[in-house]
Tab-separated table of C-alpha atoms and ligand atoms in Angstrom:
chain	number	residue	atom	x	y	z
A	1	MET	CA	148.032	28.961	98.242
A	2	GLU	CA	146.767	30.586	95.424
A	3	THR	CA	146.042	28.052	92.180
A	4	ILE	CA	146.990	30.205	89.090
A	5	LEU	CA	145.874	27.743	86.316
A	6	THR	CA	143.498	24.630	86.511
A	7	ILE	CA	143.531	22.521	83.804
A	8	GLU	CA	140.833	19.640	83.771
A	9	ASN	CA	140.389	16.536	82.026
A	10	LEU	CA	141.522	18.697	78.379
A	11	SER	CA	141.821	16.973	75.294
A	12	LYS	CA	142.803	17.865	71.365
A	13	ARG	CA	142.064	16.663	68.464
A	14	TYR	CA	143.855	17.957	65.382
A	15	GLY	CA	141.510	15.206	62.850
A	16	ARG	CA	142.748	12.120	63.351
A	17	ILE	CA	145.463	13.018	65.548
A	18	GLN	CA	144.809	12.980	69.276
A	19	ALA	CA	147.239	16.112	70.592
A	20	LEU	CA	146.035	15.779	74.087
A	21	LYS	CA	143.713	13.464	76.194
A	22	ASP	CA	142.336	13.940	79.514
A	23	VAL	CA	145.202	16.898	80.760
A	24	SER	CA	145.126	17.929	84.493
A	25	PHE	CA	146.973	19.248	86.474
A	26	ARG	CA	147.295	22.741	88.634
A	27	VAL	CA	149.792	25.742	88.923
A	28	GLN	CA	150.009	26.890	91.471
A	29	LYS	CA	151.064	30.351	92.967
A	30	GLY	CA	155.283	30.882	93.148
A	31	HIS	CA	156.907	27.532	91.969
A	32	VAL	CA	158.931	26.794	88.282
A	33	TYR	CA	156.525	23.924	86.460
A	34	GLY	CA	158.265	22.050	83.565
A	35	ILE	CA	156.001	20.207	80.932
A	36	LEU	CA	158.418	17.752	79.868
A	37	GLY	CA	158.097	15.100	76.949
A	38	PRO	CA	159.724	14.684	73.247
A	39	ASN	CA	158.298	16.578	70.224
A	40	GLY	CA	154.941	15.706	69.573
A	41	SER	CA	154.101	15.329	72.841
A	42	GLY	CA	151.587	17.750	73.073
A	43	LYS	CA	153.328	20.657	74.816
A	44	SER	CA	152.513	23.501	72.943
A	45	THR	CA	149.296	22.129	72.229
A	46	THR	CA	148.696	23.032	76.310
A	47	LEU	CA	150.059	26.018	75.872
A	48	GLY	CA	148.449	26.925	73.004
A	49	ILE	CA	144.927	26.185	74.635
A	50	VAL	CA	145.284	27.957	77.846
A	51	LEU	CA	146.175	31.233	75.748
A	52	ASN	CA	143.266	30.955	73.704
A	53	VAL	CA	145.049	30.667	70.728
A	54	VAL	CA	144.116	27.121	69.691
A	55	ASN	CA	140.410	25.695	70.175
A	56	LYS	CA	140.589	22.691	73.139
A	57	SER	CA	138.396	19.861	72.131
A	58	SER	CA	136.954	18.580	75.527
A	59	GLY	CA	137.665	19.670	79.311
A	60	ASN	CA	138.022	22.808	80.467
A	61	TYR	CA	140.816	25.512	81.877
A	62	SER	CA	140.707	28.482	84.086
A	63	TRP	CA	142.637	30.983	85.379
A	64	PHE	CA	143.242	32.354	88.743
A	65	ASP	CA	140.636	29.523	90.795
A	66	GLY	CA	138.013	30.532	88.509
A	67	LYS	CA	137.906	34.135	89.115
A	68	MET	CA	138.844	35.566	85.899
A	69	GLN	CA	137.641	35.211	82.614
A	70	THR	CA	140.414	34.269	80.181
A	71	HIS	CA	140.357	37.084	77.936
A	72	ASP	CA	140.600	39.445	81.723
A	73	ALA	CA	142.881	36.886	83.024
A	74	LEU	CA	145.093	37.116	80.062
A	75	LYS	CA	146.430	40.616	81.023
A	76	LYS	CA	147.629	38.899	83.870
A	77	VAL	CA	150.444	36.409	82.050
A	78	GLY	CA	153.345	36.988	80.417
A	79	ALA	CA	153.668	34.151	77.269
A	80	ILE	CA	156.678	33.858	74.305
A	81	ILE	CA	155.358	31.180	72.413
A	82	GLU	CA	157.269	32.040	68.951
A	83	ARG	CA	160.264	33.508	67.908
A	84	PRO	CA	160.740	36.883	69.438
A	85	ASN	CA	159.655	39.271	66.716
A	86	PHE	CA	160.765	42.930	67.284
A	87	TYR	CA	161.843	45.996	64.548
A	88	PRO	CA	165.183	45.034	63.856
A	89	TYR	CA	166.236	48.226	63.076
A	90	MET	CA	164.709	49.846	66.536
A	91	THR	CA	167.246	49.771	69.377
A	92	ALA	CA	166.596	47.245	72.089
A	93	GLU	CA	165.010	50.265	74.501
A	94	GLU	CA	162.886	51.550	71.494
A	95	ASN	CA	161.379	48.019	70.889
A	96	LEU	CA	160.811	47.418	75.035
A	97	LYS	CA	159.373	50.724	74.376
A	98	LEU	CA	156.889	50.588	71.534
A	99	VAL	CA	155.465	47.382	73.406
A	100	CYS	CA	154.790	50.128	76.769
A	101	LYS	CA	152.985	52.381	74.477
A	102	ILE	CA	150.928	49.575	73.031
A	103	LYS	CA	149.816	48.123	76.128
A	104	ASN	CA	149.178	51.319	78.260
A	105	ILE	CA	152.512	50.418	80.821
A	106	ASN	CA	154.667	53.264	82.284
A	107	TYR	CA	158.335	53.551	80.307
A	108	SER	CA	160.274	53.426	83.741
A	109	LYS	CA	159.769	49.828	83.303
A	110	VAL	CA	162.084	49.095	80.034
A	111	ASN	CA	164.838	50.180	81.749
A	112	GLU	CA	164.000	47.646	85.232
A	113	LYS	CA	162.664	44.620	82.743
A	114	LEU	CA	166.295	45.176	80.224
A	115	GLU	CA	168.179	44.863	83.739
A	116	LEU	CA	166.270	41.850	84.551
A	117	VAL	CA	167.610	40.691	81.686
A	118	GLY	CA	171.313	41.818	81.514
A	119	LEU	CA	170.283	43.498	78.350
A	120	ILE	CA	171.327	46.930	80.144
A	121	GLU	CA	174.129	48.573	78.607
A	122	ARG	CA	173.135	47.176	75.353
A	123	LYS	CA	169.620	48.896	75.366
A	124	MET	CA	170.867	51.215	72.618
A	125	SER	CA	171.728	48.466	70.000
A	126	LYS	CA	169.545	47.736	67.048
A	127	PHE	CA	167.618	44.482	67.725
A	128	SER	CA	169.332	43.504	64.260
A	129	THR	CA	172.503	42.850	66.012
A	130	PHE	CA	171.497	40.600	69.153
A	131	SER	CA	172.154	37.192	68.811
A	132	LEU	CA	169.474	34.820	69.147
A	133	GLY	CA	169.632	34.283	72.954
A	134	MET	CA	169.694	38.796	73.355
A	135	LYS	CA	167.097	38.044	71.482
A	136	GLN	CA	164.921	35.318	73.657
A	137	ARG	CA	166.690	37.889	76.892
A	138	LEU	CA	165.012	41.168	75.234
A	139	ALA	CA	161.244	38.781	74.635
A	140	ILE	CA	161.675	37.659	78.345
A	141	ALA	CA	161.795	41.606	79.160
A	142	SER	CA	158.911	42.370	76.699
A	143	ALA	CA	156.987	39.957	78.278
A	144	LEU	CA	157.595	40.560	82.321
A	145	LEU	CA	156.870	44.271	81.285
A	146	ASN	CA	153.360	44.661	82.716
A	147	ASP	CA	154.635	42.371	85.735
A	148	PRO	CA	153.042	39.581	84.744
A	149	GLU	CA	151.374	36.771	87.657
A	150	ILE	CA	153.153	33.654	85.323
A	151	LEU	CA	154.985	34.266	82.874
A	152	ILE	CA	155.078	31.073	80.467
A	153	LEU	CA	157.670	29.870	78.344
A	154	ASP	CA	157.240	27.201	75.351
A	155	GLU	CA	161.359	25.594	74.829
A	156	PRO	CA	162.529	29.043	76.066
A	157	THR	CA	166.485	27.474	74.980
A	158	ASN	CA	166.152	25.660	71.633
A	159	GLY	CA	168.611	26.693	69.594
A	160	LEU	CA	170.833	28.643	71.663
A	161	ASP	CA	174.509	28.105	72.512
A	162	PRO	CA	175.957	26.603	75.430
A	163	GLN	CA	176.316	30.235	76.787
A	164	GLY	CA	173.089	31.166	75.838
A	165	ILE	CA	171.095	28.481	77.444
A	166	HIS	CA	172.784	29.078	80.704
A	167	GLN	CA	172.288	32.670	80.577
A	168	ILE	CA	168.183	31.922	79.853
A	169	ARG	CA	167.926	29.130	82.654
A	170	ASP	CA	169.574	32.084	85.440
A	171	ILE	CA	167.108	34.483	84.290
A	172	ILE	CA	164.400	32.477	84.353
A	173	LYS	CA	165.339	31.404	88.253
A	174	LYS	CA	165.724	35.224	89.242
A	175	ILE	CA	162.347	36.020	87.974
A	176	ALA	CA	161.272	33.120	90.242
A	177	SER	CA	163.419	33.985	93.300
A	178	GLN	CA	160.923	37.172	92.395
A	179	GLY	CA	158.088	35.350	92.869
A	180	THR	CA	156.857	35.533	88.931
A	181	THR	CA	155.041	31.886	88.888
A	182	ILE	CA	156.907	29.529	86.282
A	183	LEU	CA	155.119	27.515	83.209
A	184	LEU	CA	158.042	26.287	80.737
A	185	ALA	CA	158.032	23.423	77.945
A	186	SER	CA	160.552	21.446	77.464
A	187	HIS	CA	161.718	17.920	75.927
A	188	LEU	CA	165.081	18.887	77.870
A	189	LEU	CA	165.145	16.662	81.250
A	190	ASP	CA	168.295	18.088	81.934
A	191	GLU	CA	166.223	21.704	81.608
A	192	VAL	CA	163.282	20.610	84.132
A	193	GLU	CA	166.267	19.475	85.905
A	194	LYS	CA	168.034	22.210	86.354
A	195	VAL	CA	165.018	25.128	86.559
A	196	CYS	CA	162.113	23.943	87.071
A	197	SER	CA	160.616	22.294	91.436
A	198	GLN	CA	156.695	20.869	89.106
A	199	VAL	CA	156.823	18.691	86.218
A	200	ILE	CA	154.017	17.095	84.163
A	201	VAL	CA	155.201	14.745	81.940
A	202	LEU	CA	153.468	14.395	78.935
A	203	ARG	CA	153.763	11.373	76.243
A	204	LYS	CA	151.762	10.700	72.745
A	205	GLY	CA	148.943	13.276	74.714
A	206	GLU	CA	148.768	11.702	78.132
A	207	ILE	CA	150.451	12.473	81.456
A	208	LEU	CA	152.909	10.448	82.751
A	209	TYR	CA	153.609	11.710	86.016
A	210	SER	CA	153.267	15.005	87.104
A	211	GLY	CA	155.087	15.515	90.821
A	212	SER	CA	157.754	17.254	91.886
A	213	VAL	CA	160.854	16.596	90.108
A	214	ASP	CA	162.309	15.348	92.923
A	215	GLY	CA	159.900	12.558	92.980
A	216	MET	CA	160.579	11.924	89.166
A	217	SER	CA	163.452	10.395	89.340
A	218	SER	CA	161.976	7.624	91.089
A	219	ASN	CA	159.635	7.336	89.152
A	220	GLU	CA	159.330	4.972	86.045
A	221	SER	CA	159.028	7.211	83.787
A	222	PHE	CA	161.843	8.785	84.520
A	223	PHE	CA	164.167	6.003	82.587
A	224	GLU	CA	162.463	5.921	79.403
A	225	LEU	CA	162.375	10.171	79.583
A	226	GLN	CA	166.696	9.895	80.009
A	227	ALA	CA	166.909	7.523	76.897
A	228	ASN	CA	165.237	10.139	75.576
A	229	ASP	CA	167.330	13.752	76.266
A	230	ASN	CA	169.255	15.463	74.074
B	301	LIG	P1	156.952	19.944	69.240
B	301	LIG	O1	157.977	20.100	70.608
B	301	LIG	O2	157.573	19.729	68.286
B	301	LIG	O3	156.114	21.553	69.108
B	301	LIG	P2	154.746	19.102	71.852
B	301	LIG	O4	155.201	18.573	72.834
B	301	LIG	O5	155.012	20.931	71.506
B	301	LIG	O6	155.887	19.172	70.420
B	301	LIG	P3	152.510	19.726	69.854
B	301	LIG	O7	153.366	21.040	68.916
B	301	LIG	O8	151.563	19.710	70.775
B	301	LIG	O9	153.838	18.847	70.855
B	301	LIG	O10	151.636	18.199	69.176
B	301	LIG	C1	151.005	17.523	69.695
B	301	LIG	C2	150.347	16.506	67.949
B	301	LIG	O11	149.749	17.441	67.360
B	301	LIG	C3	151.788	16.459	67.322
B	301	LIG	O12	151.237	15.546	66.971
B	301	LIG	C4	151.580	17.777	66.005
B	301	LIG	O13	151.905	17.020	64.824
B	301	LIG	C5	150.207	17.805	66.374
B	301	LIG	N1	149.767	19.380	65.874
B	301	LIG	C6	150.133	19.854	66.800
B	301	LIG	N2	149.879	21.103	65.886
B	301	LIG	C7	148.654	21.009	65.046
B	301	LIG	C8	147.988	21.483	63.814
B	301	LIG	N3	147.759	23.107	63.554
B	301	LIG	N4	147.397	20.750	62.653
B	301	LIG	C9	147.573	19.273	63.009
B	301	LIG	N5	147.893	18.462	63.783
B	301	LIG	C10	148.674	19.660	65.345
């Protein structure tokens, strides 16, 4: 089975704060992985390091069985780690076309991805008129324009209403069913249970559990997590 991402003994310090300590795990092709942990447990730091926007302190990571340098590998990675940022007075379609132009992607992908995230009917609407959930779905469409091998999402349903949450989770499952590997960070046990098959549980920068979501419920970390879920 192809390994998309390998992380070995990754550690990160921000001054006196040890944000990550000896974190190791693998992301195998075709699965949906959740990095689960409360605020401050090191989820965003982990994603930031592998996406080359945060410097590691020690340890290693490699993409695609180590066959590619990070710079090239990241061309095959779709990621949303910040609030979506589009031009407010341009339509959904225009915004995605602009991304295509910048990244040299065929415009034919725009409709395909808008359809996938359920926004095809709203493609002529200005971004500024979109709800938070629609903005997030447009960001997912944008991240998928170049058909990445893996989609990385940091807290994909944060701030959304129940309907928006439901839609995003359904879309993630649909993308996964089409063969795209997914790695998402969440502080919600419920989210990971509904969407992911594999989970890495982080607490204060260390891995408490790593394995199948089904196996997690028989692990002692599960009870602690349930107490923290909200
Ligand atoms: P959240 O959901 O709140 O972002 P998280 O699980 O993603 O939580 P991180 O954001 O990775 O956790 O933070 C891990 C630890 O590192 C926390 O103690 C945080 O305060 C600290 N930290 C993160 N970024 C920085 C930074 N740029 N400078 C200093 N400390 C930081």
